[in-house]
Every structure is written in structure tokens, then in C-alpha cells.
CSV table of C-alpha atoms in Angstrom, one decimal:
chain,number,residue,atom,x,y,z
A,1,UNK,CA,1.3,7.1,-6.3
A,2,UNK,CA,1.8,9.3,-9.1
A,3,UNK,CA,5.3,11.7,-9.6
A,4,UNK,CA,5.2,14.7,-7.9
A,5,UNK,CA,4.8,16.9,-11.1
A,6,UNK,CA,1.7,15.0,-12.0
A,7,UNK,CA,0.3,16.8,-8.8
A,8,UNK,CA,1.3,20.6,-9.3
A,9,UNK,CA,-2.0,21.3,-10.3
A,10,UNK,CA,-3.0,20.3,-6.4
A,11,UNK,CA,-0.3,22.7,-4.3
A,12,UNK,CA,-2.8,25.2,-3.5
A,13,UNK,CA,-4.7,22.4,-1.3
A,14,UNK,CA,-1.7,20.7,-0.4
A,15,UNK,CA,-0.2,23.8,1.3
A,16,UNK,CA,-3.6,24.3,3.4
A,17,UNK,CA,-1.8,25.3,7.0
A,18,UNK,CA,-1.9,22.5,9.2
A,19,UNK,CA,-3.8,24.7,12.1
A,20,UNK,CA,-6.7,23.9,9.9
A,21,UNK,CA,-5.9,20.0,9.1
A,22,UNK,CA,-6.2,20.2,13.3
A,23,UNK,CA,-9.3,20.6,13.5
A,24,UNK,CA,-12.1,17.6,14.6
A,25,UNK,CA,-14.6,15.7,12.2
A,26,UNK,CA,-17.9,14.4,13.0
A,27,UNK,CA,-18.3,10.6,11.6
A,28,UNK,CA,-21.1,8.3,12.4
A,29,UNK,CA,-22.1,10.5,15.3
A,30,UNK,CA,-18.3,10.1,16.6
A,31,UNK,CA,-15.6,12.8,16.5
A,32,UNK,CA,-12.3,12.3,14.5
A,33,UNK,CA,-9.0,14.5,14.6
A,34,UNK,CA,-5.5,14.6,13.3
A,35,UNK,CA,-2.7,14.1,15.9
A,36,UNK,CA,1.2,15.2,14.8
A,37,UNK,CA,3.3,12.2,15.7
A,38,UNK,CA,6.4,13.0,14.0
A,39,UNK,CA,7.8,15.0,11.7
A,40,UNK,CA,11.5,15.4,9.8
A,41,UNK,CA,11.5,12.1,8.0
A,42,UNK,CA,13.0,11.5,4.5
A,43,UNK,CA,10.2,11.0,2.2
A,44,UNK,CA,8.5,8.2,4.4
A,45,UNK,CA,6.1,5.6,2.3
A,46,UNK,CA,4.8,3.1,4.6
A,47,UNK,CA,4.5,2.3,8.3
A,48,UNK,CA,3.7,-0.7,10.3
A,49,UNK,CA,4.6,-2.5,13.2
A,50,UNK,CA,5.1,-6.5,14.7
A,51,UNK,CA,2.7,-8.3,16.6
A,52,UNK,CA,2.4,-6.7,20.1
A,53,UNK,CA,5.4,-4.0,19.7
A,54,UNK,CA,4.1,-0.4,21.0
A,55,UNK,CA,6.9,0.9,18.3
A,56,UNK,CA,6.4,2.1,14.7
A,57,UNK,CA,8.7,1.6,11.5
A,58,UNK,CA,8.7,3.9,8.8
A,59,UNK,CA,9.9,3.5,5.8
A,60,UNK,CA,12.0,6.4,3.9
A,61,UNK,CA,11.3,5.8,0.0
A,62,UNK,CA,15.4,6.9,0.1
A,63,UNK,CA,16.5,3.8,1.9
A,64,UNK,CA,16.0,3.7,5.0
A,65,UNK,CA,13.5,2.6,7.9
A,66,UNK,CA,13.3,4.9,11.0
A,67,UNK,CA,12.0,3.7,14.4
A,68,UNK,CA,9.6,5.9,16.2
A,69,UNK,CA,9.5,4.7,19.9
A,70,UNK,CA,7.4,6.9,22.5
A,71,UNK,CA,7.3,9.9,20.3
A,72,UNK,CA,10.5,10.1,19.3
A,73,UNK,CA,12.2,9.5,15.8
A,74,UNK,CA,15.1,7.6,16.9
A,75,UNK,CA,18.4,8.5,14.9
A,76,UNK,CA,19.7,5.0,14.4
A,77,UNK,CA,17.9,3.3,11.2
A,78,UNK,CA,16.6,-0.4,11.4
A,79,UNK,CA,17.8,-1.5,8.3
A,80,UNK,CA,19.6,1.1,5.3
A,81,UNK,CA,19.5,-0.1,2.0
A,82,UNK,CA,20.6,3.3,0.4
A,83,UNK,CA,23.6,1.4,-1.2
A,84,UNK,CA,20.8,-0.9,-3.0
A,85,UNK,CA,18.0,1.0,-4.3
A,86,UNK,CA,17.3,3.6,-7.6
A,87,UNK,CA,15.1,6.4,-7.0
A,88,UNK,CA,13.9,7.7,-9.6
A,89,UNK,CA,10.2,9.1,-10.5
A,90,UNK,CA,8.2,6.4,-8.0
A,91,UNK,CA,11.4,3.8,-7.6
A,92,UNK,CA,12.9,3.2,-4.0
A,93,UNK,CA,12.3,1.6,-0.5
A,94,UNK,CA,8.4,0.7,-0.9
A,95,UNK,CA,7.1,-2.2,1.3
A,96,UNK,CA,7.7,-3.5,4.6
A,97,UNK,CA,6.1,-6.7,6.6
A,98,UNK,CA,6.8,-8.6,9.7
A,99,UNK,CA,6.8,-12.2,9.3
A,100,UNK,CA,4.1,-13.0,12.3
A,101,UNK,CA,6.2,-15.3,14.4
A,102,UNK,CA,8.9,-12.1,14.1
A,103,UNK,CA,9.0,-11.9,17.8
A,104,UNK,CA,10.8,-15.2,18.1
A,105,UNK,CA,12.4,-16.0,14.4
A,106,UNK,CA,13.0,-12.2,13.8
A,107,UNK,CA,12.4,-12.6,10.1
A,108,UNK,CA,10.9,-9.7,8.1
A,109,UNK,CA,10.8,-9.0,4.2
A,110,UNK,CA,11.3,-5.6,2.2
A,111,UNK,CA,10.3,-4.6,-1.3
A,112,UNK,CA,12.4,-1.9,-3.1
A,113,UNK,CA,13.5,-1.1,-6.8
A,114,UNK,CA,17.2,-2.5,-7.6
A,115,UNK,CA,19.8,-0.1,-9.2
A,116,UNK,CA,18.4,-1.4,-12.8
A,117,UNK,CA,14.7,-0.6,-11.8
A,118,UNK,CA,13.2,-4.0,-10.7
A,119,UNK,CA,11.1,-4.5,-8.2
A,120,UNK,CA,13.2,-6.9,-5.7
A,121,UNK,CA,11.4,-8.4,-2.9
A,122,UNK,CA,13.8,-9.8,-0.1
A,123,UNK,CA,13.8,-11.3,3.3
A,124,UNK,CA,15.9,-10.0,6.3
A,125,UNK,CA,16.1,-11.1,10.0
A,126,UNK,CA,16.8,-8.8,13.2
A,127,UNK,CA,20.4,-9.1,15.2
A,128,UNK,CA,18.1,-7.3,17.8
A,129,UNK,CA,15.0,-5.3,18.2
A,130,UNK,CA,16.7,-2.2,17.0
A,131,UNK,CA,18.8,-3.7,14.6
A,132,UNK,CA,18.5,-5.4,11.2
A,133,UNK,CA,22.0,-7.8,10.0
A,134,UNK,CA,23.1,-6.3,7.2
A,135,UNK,CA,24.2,-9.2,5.6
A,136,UNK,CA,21.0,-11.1,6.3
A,137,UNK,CA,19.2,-10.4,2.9
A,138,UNK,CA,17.7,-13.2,1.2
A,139,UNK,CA,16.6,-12.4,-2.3
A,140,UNK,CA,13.2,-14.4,-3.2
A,141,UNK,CA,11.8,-12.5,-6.2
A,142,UNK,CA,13.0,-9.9,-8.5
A,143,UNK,CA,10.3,-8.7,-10.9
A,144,UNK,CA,12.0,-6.7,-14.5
A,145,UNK,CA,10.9,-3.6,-14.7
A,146,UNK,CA,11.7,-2.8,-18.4
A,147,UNK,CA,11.4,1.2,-19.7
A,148,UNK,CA,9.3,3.1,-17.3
A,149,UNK,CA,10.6,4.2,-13.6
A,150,UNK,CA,6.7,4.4,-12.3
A,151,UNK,CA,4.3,1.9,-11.2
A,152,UNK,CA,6.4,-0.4,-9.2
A,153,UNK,CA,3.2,-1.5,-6.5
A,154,UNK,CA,5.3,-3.2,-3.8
A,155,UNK,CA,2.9,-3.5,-1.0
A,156,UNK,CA,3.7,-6.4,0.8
A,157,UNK,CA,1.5,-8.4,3.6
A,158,UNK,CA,0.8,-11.5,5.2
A,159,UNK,CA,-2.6,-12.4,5.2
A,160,UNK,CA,-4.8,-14.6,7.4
A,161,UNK,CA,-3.0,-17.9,7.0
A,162,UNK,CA,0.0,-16.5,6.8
A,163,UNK,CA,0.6,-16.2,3.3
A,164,UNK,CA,3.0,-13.4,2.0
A,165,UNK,CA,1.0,-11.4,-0.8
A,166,UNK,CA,2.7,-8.6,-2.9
A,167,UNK,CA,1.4,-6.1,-5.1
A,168,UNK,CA,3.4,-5.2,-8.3
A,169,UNK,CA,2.2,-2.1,-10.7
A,170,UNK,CA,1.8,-2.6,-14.7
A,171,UNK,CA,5.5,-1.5,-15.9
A,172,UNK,CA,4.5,2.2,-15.8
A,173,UNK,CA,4.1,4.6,-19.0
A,174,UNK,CA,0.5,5.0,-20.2
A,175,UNK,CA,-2.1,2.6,-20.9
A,176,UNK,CA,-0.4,-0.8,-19.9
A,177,UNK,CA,1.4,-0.3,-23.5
A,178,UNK,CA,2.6,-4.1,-23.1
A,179,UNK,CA,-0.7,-5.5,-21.6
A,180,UNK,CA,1.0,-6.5,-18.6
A,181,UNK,CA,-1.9,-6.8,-16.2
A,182,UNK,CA,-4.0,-9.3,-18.4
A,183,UNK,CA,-0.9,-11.3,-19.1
A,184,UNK,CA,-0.8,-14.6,-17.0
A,185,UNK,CA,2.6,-15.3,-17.9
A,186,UNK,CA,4.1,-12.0,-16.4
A,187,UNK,CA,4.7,-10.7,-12.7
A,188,UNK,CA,3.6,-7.1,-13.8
A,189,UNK,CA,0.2,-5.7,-12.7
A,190,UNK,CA,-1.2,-8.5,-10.3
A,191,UNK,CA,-1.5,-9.2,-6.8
A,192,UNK,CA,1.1,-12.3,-5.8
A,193,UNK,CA,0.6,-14.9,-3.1
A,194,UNK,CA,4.0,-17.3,-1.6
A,195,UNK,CA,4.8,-19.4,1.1
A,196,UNK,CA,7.7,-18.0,2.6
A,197,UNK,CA,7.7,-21.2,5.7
A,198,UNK,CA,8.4,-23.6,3.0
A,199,UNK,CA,10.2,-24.3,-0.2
A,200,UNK,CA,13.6,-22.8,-1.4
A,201,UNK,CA,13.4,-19.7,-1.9
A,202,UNK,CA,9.2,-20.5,-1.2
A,203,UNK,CA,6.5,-22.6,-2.1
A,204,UNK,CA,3.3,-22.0,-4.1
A,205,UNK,CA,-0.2,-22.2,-2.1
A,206,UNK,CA,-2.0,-24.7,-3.9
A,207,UNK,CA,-5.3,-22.6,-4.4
A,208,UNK,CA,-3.3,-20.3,-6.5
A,209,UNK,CA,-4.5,-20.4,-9.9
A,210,UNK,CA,-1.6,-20.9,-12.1
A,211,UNK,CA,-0.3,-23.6,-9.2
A,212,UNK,CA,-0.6,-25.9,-11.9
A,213,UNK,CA,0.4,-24.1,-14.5
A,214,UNK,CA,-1.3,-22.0,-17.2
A,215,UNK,CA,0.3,-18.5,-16.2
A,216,UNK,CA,3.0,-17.7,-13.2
A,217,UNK,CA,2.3,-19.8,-10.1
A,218,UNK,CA,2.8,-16.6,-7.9
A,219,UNK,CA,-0.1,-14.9,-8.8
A,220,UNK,CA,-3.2,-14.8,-7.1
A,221,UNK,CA,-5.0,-11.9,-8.8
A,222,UNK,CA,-4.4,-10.0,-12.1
A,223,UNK,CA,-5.6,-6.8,-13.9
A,224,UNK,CA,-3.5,-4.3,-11.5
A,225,UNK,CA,-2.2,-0.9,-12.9
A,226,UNK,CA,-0.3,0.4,-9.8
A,227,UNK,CA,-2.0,-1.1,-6.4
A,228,UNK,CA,-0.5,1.8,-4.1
A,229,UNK,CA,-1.5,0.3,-0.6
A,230,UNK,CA,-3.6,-2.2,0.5
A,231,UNK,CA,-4.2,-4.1,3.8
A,232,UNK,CA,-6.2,-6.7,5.2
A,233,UNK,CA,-9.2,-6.5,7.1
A,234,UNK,CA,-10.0,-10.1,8.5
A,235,UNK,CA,-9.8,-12.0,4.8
A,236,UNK,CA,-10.5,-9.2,3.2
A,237,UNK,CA,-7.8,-7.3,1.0
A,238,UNK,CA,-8.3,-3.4,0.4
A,239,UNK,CA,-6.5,-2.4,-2.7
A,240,UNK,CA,-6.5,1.1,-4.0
A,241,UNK,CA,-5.4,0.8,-7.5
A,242,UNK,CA,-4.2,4.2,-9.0
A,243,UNK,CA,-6.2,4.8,-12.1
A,244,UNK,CA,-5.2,6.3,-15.5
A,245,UNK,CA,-7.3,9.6,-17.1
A,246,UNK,CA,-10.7,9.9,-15.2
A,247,UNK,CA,-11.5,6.9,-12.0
A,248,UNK,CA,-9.4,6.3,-9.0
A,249,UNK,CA,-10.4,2.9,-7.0
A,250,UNK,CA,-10.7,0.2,-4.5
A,251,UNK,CA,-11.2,-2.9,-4.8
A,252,UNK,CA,-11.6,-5.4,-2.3
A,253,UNK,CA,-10.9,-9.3,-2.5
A,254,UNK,CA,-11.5,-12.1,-0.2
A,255,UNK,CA,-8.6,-14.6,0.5
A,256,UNK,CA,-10.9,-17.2,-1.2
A,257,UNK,CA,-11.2,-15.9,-4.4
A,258,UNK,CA,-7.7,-16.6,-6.3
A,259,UNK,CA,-7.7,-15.9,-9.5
A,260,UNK,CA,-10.1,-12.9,-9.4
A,261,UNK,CA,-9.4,-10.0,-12.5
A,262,UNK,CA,-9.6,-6.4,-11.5
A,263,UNK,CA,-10.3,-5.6,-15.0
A,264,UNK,CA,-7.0,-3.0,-15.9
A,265,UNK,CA,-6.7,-2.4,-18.8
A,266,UNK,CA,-10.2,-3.8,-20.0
A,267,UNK,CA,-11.6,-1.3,-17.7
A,268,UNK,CA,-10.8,2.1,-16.0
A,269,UNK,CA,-12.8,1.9,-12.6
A,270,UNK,CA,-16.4,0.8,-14.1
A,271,UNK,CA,-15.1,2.2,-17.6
A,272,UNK,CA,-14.0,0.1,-20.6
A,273,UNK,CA,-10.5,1.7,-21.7
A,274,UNK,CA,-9.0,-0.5,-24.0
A,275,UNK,CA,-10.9,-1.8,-26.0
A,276,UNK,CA,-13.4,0.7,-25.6
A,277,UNK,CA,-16.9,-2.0,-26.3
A,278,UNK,CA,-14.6,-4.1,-23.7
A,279,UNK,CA,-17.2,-7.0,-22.0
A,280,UNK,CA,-16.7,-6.7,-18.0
A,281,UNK,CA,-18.5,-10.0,-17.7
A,282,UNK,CA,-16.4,-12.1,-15.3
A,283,UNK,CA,-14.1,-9.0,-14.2
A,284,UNK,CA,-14.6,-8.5,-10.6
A,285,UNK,CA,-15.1,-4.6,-10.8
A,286,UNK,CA,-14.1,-2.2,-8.4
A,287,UNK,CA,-16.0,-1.3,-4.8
A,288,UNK,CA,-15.8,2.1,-4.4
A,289,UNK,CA,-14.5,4.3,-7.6
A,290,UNK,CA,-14.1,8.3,-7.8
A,291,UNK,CA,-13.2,10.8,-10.6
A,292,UNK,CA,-10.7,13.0,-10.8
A,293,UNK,CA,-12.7,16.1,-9.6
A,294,UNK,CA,-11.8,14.6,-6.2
A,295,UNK,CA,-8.2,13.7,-6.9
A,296,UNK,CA,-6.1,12.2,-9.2
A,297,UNK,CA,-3.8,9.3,-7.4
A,298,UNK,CA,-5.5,6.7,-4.6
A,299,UNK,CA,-3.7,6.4,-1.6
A,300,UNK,CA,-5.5,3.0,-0.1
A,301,UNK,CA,-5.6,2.9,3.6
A,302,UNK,CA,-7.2,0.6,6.7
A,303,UNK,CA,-9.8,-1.0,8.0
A,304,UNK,CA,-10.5,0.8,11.5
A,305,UNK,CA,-10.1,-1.8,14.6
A,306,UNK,CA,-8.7,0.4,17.0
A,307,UNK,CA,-10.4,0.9,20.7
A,308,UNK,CA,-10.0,5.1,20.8
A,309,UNK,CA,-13.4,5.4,18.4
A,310,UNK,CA,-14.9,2.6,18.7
A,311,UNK,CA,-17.7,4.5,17.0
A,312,UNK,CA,-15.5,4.0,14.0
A,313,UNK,CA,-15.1,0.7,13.8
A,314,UNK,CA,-15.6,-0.8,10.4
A,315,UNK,CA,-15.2,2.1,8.4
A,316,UNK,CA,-12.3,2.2,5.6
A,317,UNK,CA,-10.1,5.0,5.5
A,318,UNK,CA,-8.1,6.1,2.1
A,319,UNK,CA,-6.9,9.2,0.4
A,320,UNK,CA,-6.0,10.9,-2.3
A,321,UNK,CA,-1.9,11.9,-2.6
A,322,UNK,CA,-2.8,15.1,-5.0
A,323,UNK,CA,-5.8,16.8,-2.4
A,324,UNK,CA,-5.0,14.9,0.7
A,325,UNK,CA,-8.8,14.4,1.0
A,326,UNK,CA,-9.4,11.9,3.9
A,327,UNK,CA,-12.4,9.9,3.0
A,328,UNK,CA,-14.3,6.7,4.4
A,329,UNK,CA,-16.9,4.2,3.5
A,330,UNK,CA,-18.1,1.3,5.2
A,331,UNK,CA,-18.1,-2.4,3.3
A,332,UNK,CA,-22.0,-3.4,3.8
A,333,UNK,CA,-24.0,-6.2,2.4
A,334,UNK,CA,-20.7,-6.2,-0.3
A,335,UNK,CA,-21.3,-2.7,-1.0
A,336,UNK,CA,-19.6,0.7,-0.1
A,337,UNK,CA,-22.5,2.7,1.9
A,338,UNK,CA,-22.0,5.9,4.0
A,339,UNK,CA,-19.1,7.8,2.0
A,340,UNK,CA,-18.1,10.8,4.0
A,341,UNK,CA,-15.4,13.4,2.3
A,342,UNK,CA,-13.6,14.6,5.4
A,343,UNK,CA,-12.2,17.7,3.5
A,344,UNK,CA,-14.8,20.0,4.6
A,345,UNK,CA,-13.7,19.9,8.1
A,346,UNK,CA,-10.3,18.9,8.3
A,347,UNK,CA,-8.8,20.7,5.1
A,348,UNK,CA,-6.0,19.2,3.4
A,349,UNK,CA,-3.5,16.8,5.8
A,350,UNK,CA,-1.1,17.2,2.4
A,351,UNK,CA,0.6,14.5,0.1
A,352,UNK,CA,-0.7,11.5,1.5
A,353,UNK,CA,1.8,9.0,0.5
A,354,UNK,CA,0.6,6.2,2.6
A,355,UNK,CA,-1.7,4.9,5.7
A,356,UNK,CA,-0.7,2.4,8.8
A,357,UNK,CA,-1.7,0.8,11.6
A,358,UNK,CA,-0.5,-0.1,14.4
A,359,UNK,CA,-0.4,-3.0,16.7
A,360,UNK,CA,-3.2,-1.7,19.1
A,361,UNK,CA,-5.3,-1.0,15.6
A,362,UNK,CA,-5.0,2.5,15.6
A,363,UNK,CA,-4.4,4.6,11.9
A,364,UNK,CA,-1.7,6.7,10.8
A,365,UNK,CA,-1.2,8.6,7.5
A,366,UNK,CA,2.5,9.9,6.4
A,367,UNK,CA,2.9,12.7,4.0
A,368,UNK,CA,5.7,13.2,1.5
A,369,UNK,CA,7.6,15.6,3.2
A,370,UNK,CA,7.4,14.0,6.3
A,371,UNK,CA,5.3,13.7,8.9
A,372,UNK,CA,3.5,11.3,10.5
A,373,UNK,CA,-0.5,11.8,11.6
A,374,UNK,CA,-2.5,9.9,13.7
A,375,UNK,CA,-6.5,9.5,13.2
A,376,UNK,CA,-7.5,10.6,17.5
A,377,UNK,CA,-10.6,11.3,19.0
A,378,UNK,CA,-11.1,15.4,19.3
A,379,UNK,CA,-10.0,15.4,22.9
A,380,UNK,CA,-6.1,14.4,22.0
């Protein structure tokens, strides 16, 4: 996600009324609408949901994470880490995951920027299903964030065998100045993979590829600017990886394929950028890329599982934060096939900042001044 200002240039579509947003879509011979299922939240970033709870928790990139519960934005916050975070440009509460035994040990972990501008990722547990303890947090990484307030990442999810993987942007400015991304020996743009059920604070998976040294044994991919959502889809990971002056992208990486490079900064989407006569051979290059004519900040989404439209089922989901185009593809045969821009029909749905799911499989989107939409068939 880009700062607001980077966006101006975008209002016009952004503002689109929302009687328009309302209307229905046709996809794969299926209809598709947008539902209003909140509204009045404080700038929310992320959504999600534990294992078999009909509830949904929102983050507010101020602090706080709000519980939705049969419609209803309930005034009492889960957890309130006002007292904790900075905020500036892209800084704040960004990432939230249930651990997936949460029902019975009630852990959960949180990423957020700390009041110098690092990227802190931290566990908590529940005193109840309403409630986080306060004084619960366990700090298990803090990643320095030197200079620049943007491109923090920190997406956070628990993959198939119930790893904890974490996203973490480039160090922000322009261009990877420091060459963060290709540098094994820093936390900065990568995708990181920890045990969180063993070790003090964690353990290192064995497959990673610096488990044995060579680079930081957290990290499972590199070559990252600023991953701004991703999610699973069996053992696949979705990223969309905000891009710099022309591509926006998603890339997707199998749980068996550690130590995979996305290519930043060698490569801008399927573009060299620095140097520019870079060599792409063994960079795993993007799935889907678009320019700027379409957008100018990826928001990655989800995977479609639900049961509403089963019609739907298998087709990705994403947007753009600057146009609030909805768009899809379908992963086939290892390539994106059937893009559809939704824009046409559904207008703007305004500053995407982020998708969810919830626990039936069903996909939200959240905009920055904050409401919360759900992908329905037409007839909701």
C-alpha cells in the first residue's frame, strides 16, 4: 500500500457513489455483487477469523482490532495497542493470525510498527473470546526499519503445516536504495517462515534455506519490495508485491519451494530495474503483472472456497488501492488464464486497503475509510 498522497491522482474513481459499486457482475457464467457489512471503522487493514468462529476481526491500522459479530461492530476492542504503535505514512497495526489450535490454547500473533518504526511481530493469548490479556505480549521478532516510514509488509499467516510466515517490505524510499531484498543477511524485503510450537522464542523449519547458515535462518523467500497481502490457497501463497514506477504484481509460491527470489530489485514485474541488462535466469518471476494504466498499488487478495458461488471457485481475487478495480484470474496449468476487470460493472468499491476471508470461505474487501464489503451472489 502506497501513502494516501501517492493516490490523489485516483479520487475521481475512488469517490464513484457506492449505489453504483452495488450493482452485480457476471463471472464465469456466475453473478457476483458487493454486500455492505459494516461501516465506521478507523482505518481498518486486514480481516480474518479462527477456525470455525462465525465472527470477524478487523484490524484498525490505529491500534486497534474491532469484532464484528452478526452485523454488528461491537464497541469493545479485542486487543488495543494504541499505546505501542507509530503511524506515520504506512506504519501501524498491520497483520493479524490465529494460531490454528486458537480455540483451545487461545494463542494469536500481531505485526505492527514500534514507536521507532520497526516492524515488531508478537504473540498474544485470549483471557476470553472477546478479550485479549493485555499483558500477554510475547515479543518474537523485531525487524529495524532504518529511514523511511513505508514499506513495512507485515502480513502474517500460518501455512499448511502450520508454519508462521511473515512478509516484510524493502525499508521503503525508492529503488531498494540499500538492496535490502537481495541481501540474505537482512530481514528486509523477504517472505519469513518460524516455528512458533517450538524453540524459545521459535525454531527454524529445517527446509529453510539459510537453516544452516549462509543468510538469516528466517527467511524462506527473498526479492520483496512491499508484499501488501497475501494468503494461502492449499500450499500455495498469493503475494501481491506493490511495484515501483510502471508493473504491479502477484506472485505465487508453493510451500516447497524455499529459497525461491521474486526478483526486486533485479526486476520490476517481468522488467529489469536495476541493473537495467539484469539476467532473470533463476528468479522466479511474477504470475500475473499489470501497469499502471490500471492502478498504481496491488492490493493482494484470496483464493475463492466459499459455497455462495460455487461457480467461482478457484478464481483469485485482488485489487488495486488507488482505482479500487476488483479483478480475478484463475491459476491454470501454472499460468493466470481468464482475467476479468470487474470495473466495468461494479465501478469503483474505493481504497481497497485489504481482502479477507472468513471461516466458511467467503471474501471480504475493507476500504480505508472504513467499510467492510462482502463478495455475494446478486440476490443478497
Amino acid at each position: 500500500m502506497k501513502p494516501l498522497r501517492r493516490c490523489l491522482a485516483a479520487l475521481t474513481l475512488v469517490c464513484a457513489s457506492f449505489a453504483a459499486q452495488a450493482q452485480s457482475a457476471a463471472i464465469d457464467g456466475s453473478g457476483l455483487a458487493i454486500q455492505v457489512v459494516a461501516s465506521g471503522l478507523d482505518q481498518p487493514v486486514f480481516l480474518t477469523t479462527p477456525l470455525n468462529d462465525p465472527r470477524l476481526f478487523v484490524v484498525e491500522q490505529t491500534g486497534r482490532i474491532k469484532l464484528i459479530d452478526g452485523g454488528r461492530v461491537l464497541s469493545a476492542a479485542f486487543l488495543d495497542i494504541t499505546d505501542k504503535i507509530s503511524g506515520r505514512s504506512e506504519q501501524g497495526f498491520l497483520g493479524l493470525t490465529f494460531h490454528p489450535d486458537f480455540a483451545s490454547n487461545r494463542r494469536f500473533f500481531v505485526t505492527y510498527t514500534d514507536r521507532k518504526g520497526d516492524l515488531v511481530l508478537s504473540g498474544w493469548r485470549a483471557l476470553d473470546a472477546a478479550r485479549a490479556d493485555p499483558a500477554s505480549e510475547q515479543v518474537l521478532l523485531t525487524v529495524p526499519h532504518p529511514g523511511a516510514a513505508n514499506h513495512n509488509g507485515g502480513w502474517i499467516g500460518f501455512g499448511p503445516q502450520g508454519l508462521l510466515y511473515i512478509g516484510t517490505g524493502d525499508g521503503g524510499g525508492a529503488g531498494d536504495r540499500d538492496n535490502n531484498a537481495q541481501n540474505p543477511d537482512q530481514l528486509l524485503g523477504k517472505m519469513l517462515r518460524i516455528d512458533v510450537d517450538r524453540g524459545a522464542p521459535y525454531a527454524i523449519p529445517a527446509s529453510n534455506p539459510y537453516a544452516q547458515g549462509g543468510g538469516r535462518p528466517e527467511i524462506f523467500a527473498l526479492g520483496l519490495r512491499n508484499p501488501w497481502r497475501a494468503a494461502f490457497d492449499g500450499t500455495d501463497l498469493y503475494i501481491g508485491d506493490v511495484g515501483q514506477n510502471h508493473y504491479e504484481e502477484i506472485n505465487v509460491l508453493s510451500v516447497g519451494q524455499p529459497g525461491a527470489n521474486l526478483g526486486w530489485r533485479l526486476m520490476e514485474g517481468q522488467s529489469c530495474f536495476t541493473p537495467a541488462n539484469c539476467t532473470p535466469a533463476g528468479l522466479t518471476l511474477p504470475l500475473y503483472v499489470y501497469d499502471h494504466g490500471l492502478g498504481c498499488s496491488v492490493t493482494g487478495g484470496y483464493v475463492y472456497r466459499g459455497a455462495a458461488m460455487p461457480g467461482l471457485a478457484g478464481r483469485y481475487f485482488f485489487s488495486d488501492f488507488c482505482t479500487g478495480t476488483l479483478m480475478s484470474f484463475r491459476l491454470t496449468s501454472g499460468k493466470a488464464r481468464g482475467f476479468v476487470n470487474l470495473s466495468n460493472e461494479l465501478g469503483s468499491l474505493g481504497q481497497i486497503t485489504s481482502f479477507g476471508e472468513d471461516s466458511s470461505g467467503e471474501i471480504y474487501a475493507l476500504t480505508i475509510d472504513g467499510q467492510v464489503l462482502k463478495l455475494v451472489p446478486p440476490q443478497s
